[in-house]
XYZ file of C-alpha atoms in Angstrom:
555
model
C 0.000 0.000 0.000
C 2.736 2.461 0.923
C 4.504 1.825 -2.395
C 1.381 2.718 -4.397
C 0.931 5.822 -2.277
C 4.557 6.793 -2.838
C 4.265 6.336 -6.628
C 1.130 8.498 -6.695
C 2.928 11.190 -4.723
C 5.846 10.891 -7.141
C 3.530 11.792 -10.033
C 2.316 14.822 -8.086
C 5.904 15.876 -7.471
C 6.983 15.657 -11.102
C 3.827 17.464 -12.285
C 4.373 20.380 -9.918
C 8.085 20.423 -10.770
C 7.149 21.243 -14.363
C 4.475 23.814 -13.464
C 5.757 27.390 -13.895
C 4.876 28.775 -10.457
C 7.236 31.415 -9.090
C 7.555 31.220 -5.304
C 10.237 33.868 -4.779
C 12.527 35.893 -7.098
C 15.601 34.375 -5.433
C 14.878 31.047 -7.124
C 15.889 32.760 -10.358
C 18.244 35.593 -9.441
C 20.402 33.492 -7.101
C 20.802 30.695 -9.625
C 19.866 30.412 -13.323
C 20.050 34.160 -14.013
C 23.691 34.126 -12.970
C 24.802 31.716 -15.704
C 22.265 32.504 -18.417
C 24.127 35.102 -20.449
C 25.264 38.655 -20.860
C 24.170 40.938 -18.011
C 22.747 44.397 -18.390
C 22.075 47.036 -15.810
C 19.572 49.831 -15.560
C 17.618 51.855 -13.064
C 14.132 50.314 -12.810
C 12.678 53.823 -12.656
C 14.457 54.998 -15.779
C 13.113 53.680 -19.028
C 16.154 54.327 -21.167
C 17.754 51.620 -23.259
C 19.728 49.275 -21.037
C 23.505 49.244 -21.294
C 25.648 46.137 -21.373
C 28.152 45.821 -18.566
C 31.478 44.055 -18.587
C 31.435 40.300 -19.274
C 31.437 37.961 -16.302
C 33.194 34.573 -16.417
C 30.974 31.532 -16.294
C 28.246 32.965 -18.521
C 26.950 30.222 -20.757
C 24.432 31.773 -23.147
C 23.842 35.145 -24.772
C 20.481 35.689 -23.093
C 19.943 39.049 -21.378
C 20.216 38.748 -17.611
C 20.385 40.889 -14.516
C 22.920 40.352 -11.726
C 21.713 41.288 -8.259
C 23.767 43.055 -5.601
C 24.708 39.755 -3.908
C 27.032 39.057 -6.848
C 28.107 42.557 -7.867
C 29.068 44.171 -4.543
C 32.678 44.507 -3.413
C 31.986 41.812 -0.803
C 29.791 39.230 -2.587
C 27.788 37.008 -0.260
C 26.865 34.128 -2.590
C 29.200 31.244 -3.281
C 29.467 30.225 -6.912
C 30.750 26.708 -6.286
C 27.510 24.854 -5.329
C 25.475 26.940 -7.773
C 27.753 25.972 -10.635
C 27.488 22.273 -9.796
C 23.686 22.278 -9.722
C 22.802 24.900 -12.363
C 25.913 25.627 -14.386
C 26.796 21.999 -15.065
C 23.377 20.964 -16.505
C 23.280 24.163 -18.557
C 26.776 23.436 -19.887
C 25.811 19.875 -20.844
C 22.666 21.169 -22.545
C 24.733 23.731 -24.454
C 27.051 20.987 -25.725
C 24.153 18.732 -26.726
C 22.419 21.622 -28.483
C 25.557 22.371 -30.475
C 25.590 18.749 -31.658
C 22.117 19.129 -33.188
C 23.534 21.444 -35.867
C 20.829 24.050 -35.295
C 21.281 27.487 -36.855
C 20.146 29.004 -33.548
C 23.247 29.300 -31.318
C 21.462 28.832 -27.990
C 18.804 26.342 -26.894
C 15.349 27.827 -26.297
C 15.043 29.403 -22.833
C 12.009 27.266 -21.995
C 14.083 24.132 -22.632
C 16.797 25.373 -20.270
C 14.129 26.227 -17.698
C 12.567 22.767 -17.759
C 15.959 21.030 -17.689
C 16.801 22.899 -14.480
C 13.427 22.044 -12.945
C 13.888 18.366 -13.818
C 17.387 18.522 -12.339
C 15.973 19.784 -9.048
C 13.268 17.117 -9.165
C 15.832 14.353 -9.642
C 18.055 15.724 -6.879
C 15.080 15.790 -4.535
C 13.884 12.343 -5.563
C 17.261 10.632 -5.326
C 19.222 12.467 -2.658
C 16.441 13.524 -0.291
C 14.532 10.240 -0.283
C 17.724 8.185 -0.154
C 18.980 10.214 2.810
C 15.755 9.504 4.695
C 16.273 5.781 4.085
C 19.737 6.111 5.574
C 18.800 8.266 8.555
C 15.778 6.325 9.843
C 16.947 2.879 11.019
C 13.591 1.279 11.844
C 11.987 -0.171 8.653
C 8.428 0.630 9.718
C 9.302 4.162 10.772
C 11.339 4.547 7.590
C 8.315 3.809 5.395
C 6.229 6.294 7.366
C 8.917 8.962 7.088
C 9.394 8.506 3.335
C 5.657 8.783 2.626
C 5.248 11.704 5.036
C 8.043 13.707 3.398
C 6.828 12.744 -0.091
C 3.305 13.950 0.764
C 4.466 17.354 2.046
C 3.853 20.303 -0.260
C 7.315 21.642 0.589
C 8.786 18.600 -1.185
C 6.498 19.143 -4.169
C 7.247 22.841 -4.576
C 10.236 24.374 -2.781
C 12.464 21.328 -3.273
C 11.764 21.184 -7.020
C 12.475 24.899 -7.544
C 15.927 26.372 -8.030
C 16.346 27.675 -4.478
C 19.717 27.726 -2.756
C 17.757 26.726 0.361
C 16.696 23.537 -1.433
C 20.355 22.722 -2.003
C 21.056 23.380 1.676
C 18.403 20.821 2.568
C 20.252 18.150 0.601
C 23.595 19.220 2.079
C 22.257 19.011 5.633
C 20.673 15.589 5.072
C 23.751 14.079 3.488
C 26.097 15.607 6.019
C 24.133 13.767 8.694
C 24.197 10.578 6.625
C 27.956 10.680 6.053
C 28.718 11.485 9.659
C 26.389 8.734 10.812
C 28.378 6.313 8.675
C 31.689 7.587 10.039
C 30.990 7.631 13.739
C 28.578 4.657 13.975
C 26.893 6.063 17.093
C 30.232 6.360 18.927
C 30.343 10.101 18.545
C 27.533 12.555 18.250
C 28.352 14.920 15.425
C 26.083 16.956 13.221
C 28.189 18.721 10.631
C 27.052 20.128 7.349
C 28.838 21.171 4.246
C 29.533 24.683 5.402
C 30.156 26.578 2.222
C 26.665 27.899 1.561
C 24.178 30.522 2.654
C 22.772 29.501 6.041
C 24.091 25.955 6.115
C 26.951 26.728 8.461
C 24.377 27.561 11.153
C 23.479 23.883 11.437
C 26.952 22.939 12.695
C 27.339 21.596 16.189
C 29.793 19.020 17.520
C 29.566 16.922 20.690
C 32.485 14.495 20.576
C 33.003 11.500 22.875
C 35.633 8.939 21.968
C 36.470 9.328 18.259
C 38.905 12.290 17.969
C 40.396 10.808 14.787
C 36.975 10.971 13.129
C 36.710 14.612 14.094
C 40.217 15.331 12.771
C 39.390 13.566 9.507
C 36.147 15.515 9.069
C 37.894 18.789 9.907
C 40.686 18.095 7.414
C 38.366 17.331 4.522
C 36.117 20.235 5.509
C 39.075 22.629 5.333
C 40.198 21.114 2.031
C 36.718 21.532 0.566
C 36.495 25.113 1.880
C 39.860 26.006 0.325
C 38.712 24.633 -3.026
C 35.431 26.590 -2.821
C 37.270 29.801 -1.859
C 39.545 29.337 -4.867
C 36.542 28.942 -7.189
C 34.786 31.993 -5.757
C 37.927 34.129 -5.876
C 38.559 33.177 -9.492
C 34.950 33.991 -10.410
C 34.639 37.321 -8.627
C 38.113 38.890 -8.819
C 39.970 37.090 -11.648
C 43.346 37.148 -9.825
C 46.287 37.108 -12.232
C 48.698 35.370 -9.860
C 48.834 33.121 -6.804
C 50.004 36.019 -4.655
C 46.966 38.078 -5.710
C 44.721 35.183 -4.731
C 46.368 34.864 -1.305
C 46.258 38.611 -0.628
C 42.600 39.074 -1.538
C 40.564 35.857 -1.251
C 36.777 35.990 -1.584
C 35.208 34.215 1.407
C 31.491 34.444 0.717
C 30.194 32.734 3.917
C 32.123 35.257 6.013
C 30.748 38.125 3.933
C 27.273 36.664 4.324
C 27.591 36.360 8.096
C 28.875 39.924 8.437
C 26.099 41.250 6.220
C 23.318 39.445 8.084
C 24.733 40.424 11.463
C 23.955 44.066 10.700
C 20.281 44.852 11.350
C 20.476 47.954 9.158
C 21.219 45.712 6.170
C 18.364 43.358 6.994
C 15.947 46.265 7.390
C 15.936 46.735 3.616
C 14.645 43.158 3.255
C 12.063 43.407 6.036
C 12.398 42.811 9.770
C 10.396 40.231 11.681
C 10.006 39.417 15.374
C 12.390 36.753 16.645
C 9.514 34.307 17.163
C 8.359 34.499 13.522
C 10.103 31.256 12.524
C 8.665 29.223 15.384
C 5.143 30.657 15.457
C 4.521 31.496 11.791
C 6.957 29.885 9.357
C 7.176 26.370 10.800
C 3.357 26.067 11.014
C 3.190 27.348 7.426
C 5.616 24.640 6.284
C 4.427 21.700 8.405
C 0.766 22.496 9.047
C -1.063 19.849 11.122
C 2.164 17.931 11.821
C 3.615 20.944 13.626
C 0.463 21.621 15.639
C 0.103 17.985 16.733
C 3.797 17.795 17.654
C 3.669 20.975 19.746
C 0.533 19.781 21.555
C 2.065 16.390 22.229
C 5.302 17.907 23.567
C 3.318 20.334 25.705
C 1.198 17.582 27.261
C 3.658 14.652 27.326
C 7.046 16.375 27.412
C 10.221 14.842 25.953
C 8.680 11.335 26.075
C 6.007 12.318 23.553
C 4.926 9.290 21.460
C 4.130 11.600 18.536
C 7.397 13.500 18.198
C 10.712 11.773 18.947
C 13.228 14.371 20.096
C 16.093 12.172 21.250
C 17.926 11.771 17.962
C 20.424 13.686 15.881
C 17.803 14.714 13.305
C 15.652 16.483 15.882
C 18.675 18.109 17.534
C 19.930 19.399 14.183
C 16.559 20.811 13.087
C 15.625 22.416 16.408
C 19.101 23.809 17.021
C 19.272 25.262 13.513
C 15.791 26.800 13.763
C 16.635 28.429 17.087
C 19.949 29.826 15.847
C 18.608 31.395 12.647
C 15.739 32.848 14.693
C 18.356 35.199 16.138
C 18.441 36.983 12.768
C 15.540 39.461 12.439
C 14.908 38.794 8.737
C 12.937 35.547 8.685
C 11.424 33.873 5.642
C 9.855 30.430 5.566
C 12.305 29.114 2.964
C 15.210 29.605 5.394
C 13.765 26.660 7.358
C 13.613 24.213 4.445
C 16.413 22.001 5.874
C 14.312 21.551 9.020
C 11.265 20.140 7.222
C 12.425 16.603 6.267
C 14.375 16.289 9.526
C 11.338 17.127 11.659
C 8.999 14.949 9.601
C 11.274 11.929 10.111
C 10.851 12.467 13.873
C 7.059 12.734 13.639
C 4.801 9.725 14.152
C 1.390 10.498 12.622
C -1.541 9.756 14.925
C -4.003 7.141 13.736
C -6.769 9.645 13.272
C -8.961 10.345 10.273
C -9.143 13.955 11.392
C -5.367 14.332 11.180
C -5.222 12.494 7.837
C -7.937 14.708 6.353
C -6.262 17.837 7.702
C -2.863 16.771 6.320
C -4.314 16.052 2.867
C -6.329 19.287 2.687
C -3.409 21.393 3.957
C -0.880 20.013 1.479
C -3.245 19.932 -1.498
C -4.258 23.551 -0.871
C -0.725 24.865 -0.366
C 0.578 22.605 -3.139
C -1.894 24.036 -5.649
C -1.296 27.617 -4.496
C 2.507 27.525 -4.340
C 3.043 24.946 -7.081
C 0.602 26.180 -9.736
C -0.934 29.596 -9.102
C 1.555 31.645 -7.096
C 2.896 34.200 -9.616
C 2.265 31.398 -12.109
C 1.992 33.626 -15.167
C 5.352 35.387 -14.900
C 7.447 32.633 -16.486
C 4.953 31.758 -19.289
C 4.502 35.454 -20.118
C 8.232 36.136 -20.338
C 8.733 33.072 -22.527
C 5.760 33.968 -24.737
C 6.612 37.633 -25.377
C 8.959 36.988 -28.376
C 6.361 34.695 -29.974
C 3.618 37.223 -29.297
C 5.656 39.961 -30.973
C 6.448 37.751 -33.960
C 2.729 37.081 -34.407
C 1.657 40.689 -33.784
C 4.133 42.590 -35.980
C 4.332 42.650 -39.741
C 7.309 40.558 -40.909
C 8.471 43.370 -43.192
C 8.532 45.925 -40.389
C 11.373 48.396 -40.980
C 13.306 49.506 -39.061
C 13.356 46.934 -36.216
C 10.866 47.810 -33.483
C 12.176 48.791 -30.053
C 9.843 47.105 -27.575
C 9.725 48.268 -23.955
C 8.068 45.690 -21.697
C 6.872 47.107 -18.371
C 6.203 44.672 -15.511
C 3.968 46.007 -12.745
C 2.734 44.353 -9.539
C 4.499 41.062 -10.252
C 7.677 39.436 -9.039
C 10.765 40.509 -10.958
C 10.668 38.563 -14.234
C 13.562 36.253 -15.148
C 15.267 38.401 -17.783
C 16.989 35.474 -19.474
C 13.712 33.734 -20.364
C 12.982 36.331 -23.035
C 15.781 34.788 -25.123
C 18.520 36.339 -27.209
C 16.378 37.242 -30.226
C 18.684 35.302 -32.541
C 15.765 33.934 -34.550
C 14.324 37.339 -35.413
C 15.616 40.769 -36.350
C 12.193 42.445 -36.412
C 12.346 43.723 -32.831
C 14.522 44.206 -29.772
C 13.137 43.779 -26.256
C 14.018 45.764 -23.151
C 12.555 44.607 -19.842
C 11.672 47.149 -17.133
C 10.698 45.969 -13.669
C 8.393 48.520 -12.011
C 7.725 46.184 -9.046
C 4.898 47.504 -6.841
C 5.239 51.141 -7.855
C 2.470 53.461 -6.621
C -0.334 54.016 -9.130
C 0.371 57.691 -9.797
C 4.077 57.147 -10.356
C 3.306 54.098 -12.498
C 1.156 56.200 -14.839
C 3.843 58.863 -15.148
C 6.516 56.288 -15.958
C 4.294 54.500 -18.453
C 3.389 57.725 -20.255
C 7.066 58.706 -20.440
C 7.880 55.363 -22.072
C 5.529 56.084 -25.012
C 7.214 58.697 -27.242
C 4.292 59.209 -29.637
C 0.588 59.725 -29.043
C -2.077 58.297 -31.368
C -5.539 59.605 -32.212
C -6.772 56.267 -33.465
C -8.127 54.140 -30.610
C -7.744 51.001 -32.726
C -4.029 50.088 -32.950
C -4.595 47.074 -35.203
C -4.619 46.657 -38.968
C -5.048 43.602 -41.142
C -2.077 42.123 -42.970
C -2.778 39.126 -45.227
C -6.039 38.605 -43.383
C -4.503 38.659 -39.891
C -4.639 41.487 -37.322
C -1.266 43.134 -36.759
C -0.178 45.976 -34.495
C 0.372 49.322 -36.183
C 3.758 50.643 -35.079
C 4.569 54.318 -35.474
C 8.096 55.624 -35.089
C 9.656 52.226 -34.442
C 8.677 52.116 -30.738
C 6.200 49.889 -28.959
C 5.263 49.523 -25.291
C 3.804 46.458 -23.581
C 2.515 46.188 -20.031
C 2.461 42.932 -18.073
C 0.220 43.152 -15.012
C -2.196 40.961 -13.026
C -5.948 41.180 -13.568
C -6.294 41.833 -9.834
C -4.805 45.313 -10.403
C -8.263 46.905 -10.632
C -6.687 50.358 -11.026
C -6.078 49.484 -14.691
C -9.765 48.890 -15.481
C -10.343 52.547 -16.368
C -7.740 52.374 -19.147
C -8.862 49.136 -20.819
C -10.181 49.324 -24.377
C -12.740 46.645 -25.380
C -11.469 43.694 -27.388
C -12.771 45.144 -30.636
C -10.213 47.913 -30.398
C -12.739 50.751 -30.699
C -13.338 52.842 -27.579
C -16.391 55.059 -27.704
C -16.449 56.003 -24.008
C -17.009 59.653 -23.272
C -14.030 59.879 -20.943
C -11.446 58.718 -23.462
C -9.759 62.154 -23.806
C -9.127 62.219 -20.041
C -7.273 58.921 -20.047
C -3.512 59.050 -19.909
C -3.081 55.654 -21.601
C -5.075 53.014 -23.457
C -4.659 49.294 -22.781
C -5.366 46.709 -25.493
C -5.267 43.088 -24.357
C -2.965 40.874 -26.422
C -2.608 37.754 -24.252
C -3.763 36.324 -20.939
C -2.603 33.495 -18.671
C -5.242 32.388 -16.179
C -3.249 30.381 -13.611
C -1.731 33.374 -11.858
C -2.421 34.675 -8.340
C -0.687 37.757 -6.951
C -0.650 37.287 -3.161
C 1.413 40.461 -2.718
C -1.694 42.389 -3.779
C -3.787 40.854 -0.988
C -4.741 43.851 1.165
C -7.665 43.360 3.598
C -6.941 46.816 5.023
C -8.222 48.557 1.878
C -10.692 46.012 0.502
C -11.827 44.154 3.607
C -11.118 40.438 3.975
C -13.783 39.175 1.584
C -13.144 41.984 -0.894
C -9.429 41.142 -0.978
C -10.177 37.433 -1.478
C -12.651 38.206 -4.244
C -10.269 40.546 -6.050
C -7.064 38.480 -5.770
C -8.562 35.032 -6.331
C -11.705 35.929 -8.271
C -9.698 38.032 -10.732
C -6.786 35.641 -11.066
C -4.686 35.818 -14.194
C -1.853 37.768 -15.822
C -2.371 39.946 -18.906
C -0.052 41.374 -21.551
C -1.390 44.707 -22.767
C -0.402 46.866 -25.705
C -0.099 50.409 -24.326
C -0.873 53.494 -26.403
C -1.147 57.162 -25.453
C -4.109 59.189 -26.762
C -3.491 62.657 -28.178
């Protein structure tokens, strides 16, 4: 029975791995964006043509991409070494295989690269995470329970199949415990993780008993690994021209990361949370009924709770790590991803239909939200924009059209997914991320991006029997925004293109719908303070979807 359940859950995991939900911008900008291609920089509030910046080693394709401050500051805080192994290596292999096809297009399609990376994360989760659980749980009956419990958790379906550095940390923590368990064979209590990553070093603690040689061996190989990682990072960030330059100015990203996160003024720009946010908000959000039942059992039965087994290395590692990172005031749920499989392997589900129903409803609801709908239109829209332009513009358009694509009230789009434009010379695309800009400022910026006004409210004309966009002056502006942004309703022109409303002259812009993706929910726009609870639910979920608009400015 458990095998059939596991196989069913495996199908759910692979389906959600291929769904284009977008949980957090870091899953792109701290991974694939780094290796995708040539970077370009611009001020998001200035809609001038972006300028290329100096080449960065390790870039694999010629896609446009945007490097965030973590990689461009004088003291970078992200290590390249694990990112290259997980993202750079599959992208390199794909590049080689694509070259062997003899295609005239120099780079593989961005959507192919995207799905290869998602499948890579799925396979890493399937093989390394599930295998580690088999190794860590000695009792066969408890092992089967733990494997199914972890496989049925929405965190495994979604976060672990996305390109998060925190997902990699989860695998590093699990396999560090596995390897140390093999080394010490219960003679020495050691929980040591591979330390060269974002928050992974926080999970280190050592309680030795009678195996000092094991500790010396682990320390030696840990130092050797760290030296190798420092060499890779230094070569990537500073390009030292000699060994002496490397020794004088090494790049130690974990140290930079620790120093950065130790300063509350730095964390304030990301958002500050109370110290209890991880324990009272984020862990319940990740574990749901399992967390509530465990807390109740520990509260009523103490350390001998039959529901949650605390006297093992897995529980010590998870609880210790959660407590330590709770000292940092910036707290996001994904920082606790390494705790999830460890805590679930310590949890014994009660034989209760109420718990089973609650567990299923919780994970199906969060799995659908985070795995399918959460910012689910951003990736498909960015991938579809070149095709949309090819279909909307006349093939003989001269000169090439400069297309400004404005993104408003969405997560920052992955720049590289728009492609390099090597298969068309009819247009060039510049992406502008307006984030959650206030409505008034958004209108001003949008108007300034449209150099010419038009008297005709219908921007379409027929070419060989198909509707095409009329382009004047070689410039075109698109807007990508969620349907839940009700502020835009006043500017929308009916699908026919003709707008006979009396208030047309007072409108600053006109919006003509070109494309829509329905499986998109913008939770950042959920504001019960302005709309009331039911009004916010109705607007965000009732008006789900992401739309690409053609923007024109009336004269």
